[in-house]
Amino acid sequence: MPDAATHLPFYYGSISRKEAEEYLKLAGMMDGLFLLRQCLRNLGGYILSVVYDVRFHHYPIERQLNGTYAIVGAKPHCGPAEVCEYYSKDPDGLCCNLRKPCNRPSGVEIKLGIFDSLRENMIRDYVRQTWKLGGDALEQAIINQAPQVEKLIATTAHERMPWFHGDILRSEAERRLYTGAQPDGKFLLRQRGNSNSYSLAIVYGKTAYHYLIDHDKSGKYAIPEGTKFDTLWQLVEYLKMKSDGVIYCLKESCPNPNLPMGAGAPVPPSLPKNRLGGGIDGYTPEPVFNGSSAKSDSPTGCRKPGVLPMDTSVYESPYSDPDELKDRKLFLPRSSLMIDEVELGSGNFGSVKKGVYKMKKKQIDVAIKVLKSENEKTVKDEMMKEAKIMHQLDNPYIVRMIGVCQAECLMLVMEMAAGGPLNKFLPAKRDQMPTSNVVELMHQVAMGMKYLEEKKFVHRDLAARNVLLVNQHYAKISDFGLSKALGADNSYYLARTAGKWPLKWYAPECINFHKFSSKGDVWSYGVTMWEAFSYGGKPYKKMKGPEVAAFIEQNKRLDCPANCPDEMYKLMQDCWIYKVENRPDFVDVESRIRTFYYSIAVKPEEAKDLSKGAKRTNPNPI
Ligand code: ADP
Ligand code: MG
C-alpha cells in the first residue's frame, strides 16, 4: 500500500514525536502550525502534530475498516490530505483549526520507516517463492496482490530482523546478550514456545531484564498495559525512540547468529508455502465460489487472502515451461483434445464447449469455440483472424489461446474461465460480493487492457459479457472477434464499413468516424465499469444504439450506479470524455483504479484502544 501522504509538503514520514516537536519549534510555534507524520503503532495510520498556546498536541489519525481516515471517534475522510483540509476549516474538537503547514525544510526528505524500505523486496520474494512466478506474471502478481501480501508480510517481518531470535530459552537469550560487549540497551526478542507470545530481553547495568509481550484478542502486540502495536517490529522501533516503561530505550540489537546476512536484510521469506493460508489466522483455502473470503476479517484484522489469481493453474502461461514451449504451434493435433458435450456458452459463430487438452507434462481444462456453419468461408476466416490475434497475446488477465484445431470442424481452443461472463456472474453473486471485490476485478481488467494498449491491439468489444471469470477474484478479458493489431505506425484502426457493432459501448469517434484506438477501448471500459458496479445492469436501459449515440452527443452520460464509490464513478465519467485527446489512456486508468483498490483492499484493524496504558517502571517477572 503506497503511503497516501507522500505528496504532502508537511508530511515527514517516520519521525518521532520529539523530532516533530523540534521541527515545529524551528518553524516558530504559532497557533495552528501543524505537520503530519507516520504513526509508528498503527499500520497505515498517521499522527497530526499541532501547536496551540505554545504547546504541542498530537492526534492519531487511523485508517478505518472501510479504508477511510479519521481522528479516533471523529468524522471520516477519504485520505490524510482531506483530514487536514477539513480541520483547517473547522477545529471540530481539536485544540484549534490547522492554520499554517509546517513544511519540510529544503533538503529534508520524507523519512522512510523500517518497513517502507523492506516492503518491496519482501513482497517480491514472497510472491516469487510462494507461487513460483517469474517474468511478467511475477510483476503483475506483485501489482495486483500487493495489498493482501503486504499486510501478511508486515505481520511477519520481524522474522527477518537481526534482533529476532525465534524460539530460544530465557537462559540462551541471556547467554547471547552476555556474549561480547554489554552496552545499556542491547536487546533481543524471542518467541515463547510455539505460542503467540514473545519476550523482550534488554541489558541495563550489565543485567538482563525480560518483558513479556502479549498478542491480545484484537491482534495487537503490547507489553502488558503498555502501548499497543500492530506488529512486533513497530513495537521495537517505538521502544528505540521511547522507553515507554521499559527500563531503558532499545539501542543496539543483539544479532541472531542463525540469521543469514543479518541487519534486516530482505532475505527470502522462511514461511512455508501454506503460511499464507494457515499461519497467521488459521485461514484455510475456501471453495472458489463461496465468496466469503472477501468479506471476512480475521481476529487479527488481517484480511484473509482468500482465493488469489496465482492460486489457479491459469495464472501463468501454459507455455511458461520451456519443455512445453518447444512444441508450441498454432495448430493442435486432434488426438490431444478431448471434447465434452457440455456447452459453456454460445455466440454468433456457434457454440463454446468444455474440454481437456493434453500437453507434454500436464493436461489443462479448455474452452473450445466450435464453428457452426463450417462451409461459410468468411466465418472461417473470421475465426482464423481471431486466433491469430489471440496467439500473440500472453497476459494473466487475458484469456489465452492454446491453439486451433482443424478436424471435424474448425475449433479455437482457449484456456478455461469456468466462472463465465461477468454480466451473468454479478447478479447471481451480488450478496457475496462487496464493492471491493468489484474494484478488484475491474482493476484486473484494467491491467489486461493496459497490456493490450502497450502491445498496440484494439479490442473493440470490451463489455461485461466479454470479461470471463476464473473465480470470484480473478477476471480475464475474452472475445477477440472484433480485435485488430494496429501495427507500429498507427494509433487507430479505420473501419471501412460499419458492421454489427456494440454501439452502446462505443466512443463517439468510433461511431462517427469509424476510428478505433485504445482510447475507444477506454470508453468501453467505462461502460463495462458501469455494468460491473451496477451488478450486471443493462446500460442505457431500453434505448437503441442510435438513440444512445444521440444521448451522448447531448453531453448526457449514464448515471452513477447505486452504492458505487464516488472515485469509481468519477473514473467512468473520465472514460467518457468526448474528446479523444482529453480522455485518459489505460496507463492512467489502471493507475487510478489500482490506487483506489489499494486504499480499500487492506482493512486495518479495529484499533479502538488508543489510550496509553499505565506506565510500568518494573519489568514483568517472567
Ligand atoms: P461471441 O463472439 O459470440 O460473443 P465469445 O468468445 O464471447 O463469443 O464466447 C461466447 C460464450 O462462450 C461466452 O459468453 C462464455 O459463456 C463462453 N466462453 C467463451 N470463452 C470461454 C472460456 N475461455 N472459458 C469459459 N467459457 C467461455
Ligand atoms: Mg462475446
Tab-separated table of C-alpha atoms and ligand atoms in Angstrom, residues 461 465-466 478-479, ligand 2:
chain	number	residue	atom	x	y	z
A	461	ASP	CA	-15.724	-5.351	-27.971
A	465	ARG	CA	-20.250	-10.058	-21.378
A	466	ASN	CA	-16.694	-10.463	-22.653
A	478	SER	CA	-12.015	-12.555	-23.790
A	479	ASP	CA	-13.671	-12.470	-27.218
B	2	MG	MG	-18.815	-12.310	-26.609
